[in-house]
PDB file of C-alpha atoms in Angstrom:
ATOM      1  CA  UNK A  15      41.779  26.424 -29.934  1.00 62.00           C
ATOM      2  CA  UNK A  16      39.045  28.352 -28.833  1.00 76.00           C
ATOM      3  CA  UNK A  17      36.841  27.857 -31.738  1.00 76.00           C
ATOM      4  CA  UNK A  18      37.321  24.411 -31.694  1.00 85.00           C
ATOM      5  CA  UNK A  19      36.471  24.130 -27.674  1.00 87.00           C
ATOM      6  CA  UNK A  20      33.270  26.316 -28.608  1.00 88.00           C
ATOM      7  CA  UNK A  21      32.106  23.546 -31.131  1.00 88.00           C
ATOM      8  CA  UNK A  22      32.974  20.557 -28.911  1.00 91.00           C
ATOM      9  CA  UNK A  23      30.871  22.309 -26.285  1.00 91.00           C
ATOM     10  CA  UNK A  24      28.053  23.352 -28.362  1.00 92.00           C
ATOM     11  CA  UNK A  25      27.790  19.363 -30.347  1.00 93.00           C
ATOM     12  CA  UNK A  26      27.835  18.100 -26.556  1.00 93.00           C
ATOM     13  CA  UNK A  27      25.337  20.553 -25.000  1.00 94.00           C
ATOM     14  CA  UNK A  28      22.987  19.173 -28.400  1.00 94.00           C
ATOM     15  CA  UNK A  29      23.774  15.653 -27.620  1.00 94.00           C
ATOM     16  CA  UNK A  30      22.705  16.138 -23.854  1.00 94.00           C
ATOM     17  CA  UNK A  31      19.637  17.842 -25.338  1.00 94.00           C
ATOM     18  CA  UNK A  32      19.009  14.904 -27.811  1.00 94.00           C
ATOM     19  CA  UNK A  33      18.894  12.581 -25.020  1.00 94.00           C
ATOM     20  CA  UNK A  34      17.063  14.711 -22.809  1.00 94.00           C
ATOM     21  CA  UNK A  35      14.242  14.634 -25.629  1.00 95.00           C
ATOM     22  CA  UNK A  36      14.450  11.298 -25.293  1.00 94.00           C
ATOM     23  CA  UNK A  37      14.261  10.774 -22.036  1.00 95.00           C
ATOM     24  CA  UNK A  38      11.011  12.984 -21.791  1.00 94.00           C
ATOM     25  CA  UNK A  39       9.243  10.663 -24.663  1.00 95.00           C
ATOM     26  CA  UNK A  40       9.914   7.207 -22.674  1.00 94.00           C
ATOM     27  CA  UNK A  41       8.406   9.496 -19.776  1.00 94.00           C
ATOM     28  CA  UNK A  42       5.076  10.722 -21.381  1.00 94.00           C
ATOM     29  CA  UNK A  43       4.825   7.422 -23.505  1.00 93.00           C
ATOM     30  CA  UNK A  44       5.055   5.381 -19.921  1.00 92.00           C
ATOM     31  CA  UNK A  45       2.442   7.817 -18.661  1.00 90.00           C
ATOM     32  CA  UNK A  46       0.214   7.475 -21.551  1.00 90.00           C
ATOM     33  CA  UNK A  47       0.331   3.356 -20.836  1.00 87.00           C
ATOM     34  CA  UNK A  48      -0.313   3.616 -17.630  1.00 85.00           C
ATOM     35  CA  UNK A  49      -3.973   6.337 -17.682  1.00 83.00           C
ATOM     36  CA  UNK A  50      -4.803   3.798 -20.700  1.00 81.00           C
ATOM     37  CA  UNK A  51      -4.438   1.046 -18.319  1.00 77.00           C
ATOM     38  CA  UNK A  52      -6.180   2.517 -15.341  1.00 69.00           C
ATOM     39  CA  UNK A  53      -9.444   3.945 -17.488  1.00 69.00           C
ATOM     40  CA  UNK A  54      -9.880   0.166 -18.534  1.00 67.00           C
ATOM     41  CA  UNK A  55      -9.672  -0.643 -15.103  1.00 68.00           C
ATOM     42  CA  UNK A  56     -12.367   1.533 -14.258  1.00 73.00           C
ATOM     43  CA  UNK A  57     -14.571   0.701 -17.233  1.00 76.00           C
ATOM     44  CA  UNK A  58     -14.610  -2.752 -16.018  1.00 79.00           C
ATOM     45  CA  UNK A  59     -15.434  -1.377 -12.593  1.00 82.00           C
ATOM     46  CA  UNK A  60     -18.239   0.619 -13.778  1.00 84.00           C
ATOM     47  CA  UNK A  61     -19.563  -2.561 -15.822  1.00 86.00           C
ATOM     48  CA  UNK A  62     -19.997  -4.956 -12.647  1.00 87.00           C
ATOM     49  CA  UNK A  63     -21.727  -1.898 -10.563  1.00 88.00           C
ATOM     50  CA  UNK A  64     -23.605  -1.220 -13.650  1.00 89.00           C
ATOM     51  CA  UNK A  65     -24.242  -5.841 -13.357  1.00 90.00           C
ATOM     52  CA  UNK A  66     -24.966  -5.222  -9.948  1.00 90.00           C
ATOM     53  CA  UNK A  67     -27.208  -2.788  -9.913  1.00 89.00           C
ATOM     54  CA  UNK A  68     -29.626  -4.326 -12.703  1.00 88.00           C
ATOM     55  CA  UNK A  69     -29.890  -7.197 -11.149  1.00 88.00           C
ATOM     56  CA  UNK A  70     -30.662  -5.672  -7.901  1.00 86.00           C
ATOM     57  CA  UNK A  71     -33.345  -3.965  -9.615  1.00 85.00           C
ATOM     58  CA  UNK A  72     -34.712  -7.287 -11.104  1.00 84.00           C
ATOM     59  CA  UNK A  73     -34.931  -8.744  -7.829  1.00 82.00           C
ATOM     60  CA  UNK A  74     -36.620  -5.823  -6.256  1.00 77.00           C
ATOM     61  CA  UNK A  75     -39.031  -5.961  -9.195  1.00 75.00           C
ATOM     62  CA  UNK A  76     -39.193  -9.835  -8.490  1.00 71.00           C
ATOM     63  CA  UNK A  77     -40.046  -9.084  -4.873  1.00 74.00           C
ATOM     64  CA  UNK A  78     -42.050  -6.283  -5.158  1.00 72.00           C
ATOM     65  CA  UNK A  79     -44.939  -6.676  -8.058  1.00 64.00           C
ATOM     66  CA  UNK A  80     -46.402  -3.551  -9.203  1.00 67.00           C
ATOM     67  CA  UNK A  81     -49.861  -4.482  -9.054  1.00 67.00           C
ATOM     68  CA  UNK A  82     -50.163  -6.641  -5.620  1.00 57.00           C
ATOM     69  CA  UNK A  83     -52.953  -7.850  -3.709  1.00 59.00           C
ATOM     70  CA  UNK A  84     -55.625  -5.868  -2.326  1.00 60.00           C
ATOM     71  CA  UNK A  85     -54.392  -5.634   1.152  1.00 54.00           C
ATOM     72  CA  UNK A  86     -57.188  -2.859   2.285  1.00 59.00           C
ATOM     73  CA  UNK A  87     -58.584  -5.515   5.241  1.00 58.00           C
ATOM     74  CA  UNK A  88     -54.997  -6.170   6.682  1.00 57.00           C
ATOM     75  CA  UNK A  89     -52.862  -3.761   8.766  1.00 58.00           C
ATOM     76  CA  UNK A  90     -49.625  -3.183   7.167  1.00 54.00           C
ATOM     77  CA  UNK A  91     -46.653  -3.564   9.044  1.00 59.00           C
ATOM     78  CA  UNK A  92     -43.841  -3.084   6.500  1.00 61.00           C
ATOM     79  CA  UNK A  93     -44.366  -1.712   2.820  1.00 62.00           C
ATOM     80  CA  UNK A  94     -41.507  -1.350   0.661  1.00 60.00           C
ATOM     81  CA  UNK A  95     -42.564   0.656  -3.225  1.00 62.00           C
ATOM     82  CA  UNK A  96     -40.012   1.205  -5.929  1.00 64.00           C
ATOM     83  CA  UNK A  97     -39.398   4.930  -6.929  1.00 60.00           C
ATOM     84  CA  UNK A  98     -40.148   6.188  -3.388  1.00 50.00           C
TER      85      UNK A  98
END
């Protein structure tokens, strides 16, 4: 009787670890699903800043020609130059 409790015990301490095994892959496969899903979240994040911020540039470059007028006889009152 004692062998036979031994062996019941040992195939149900495997059978707890079999599902404990288990367990922890549905964990770290959730886990993987979920950092997938937030790193695509942030790619499409850093597309619309990277949007943004070209056509920001465009418009500066729209509003601010490199080679302007020669304003040497006026006073300037507000100057705005890229890279500065």
């Amino acid at each position: 009787m004692l062998g036979t409790d031994i062996a019941l015990k040992h195939q149900v301490s495997e059978a707890r670890f079999r599902d404990f095994l288990a367990e922890a892959e549905r964990q770290r496969s959730v886990t993987l699903a979920l950092d997938s899903r937030q790193q695509m979240r942030r790619a499409g994040i850093f597309e619309a800043r990277a949007t943004v911020a070209t056509l920001l540039l465009r418009a500066g470059s729209w509003l601010m020609p490199e080679e302007a007028p020669d304003a040497s006889n006026h006073p300037v009152t507000f100057e705005l130059r890229p890279g500065q």
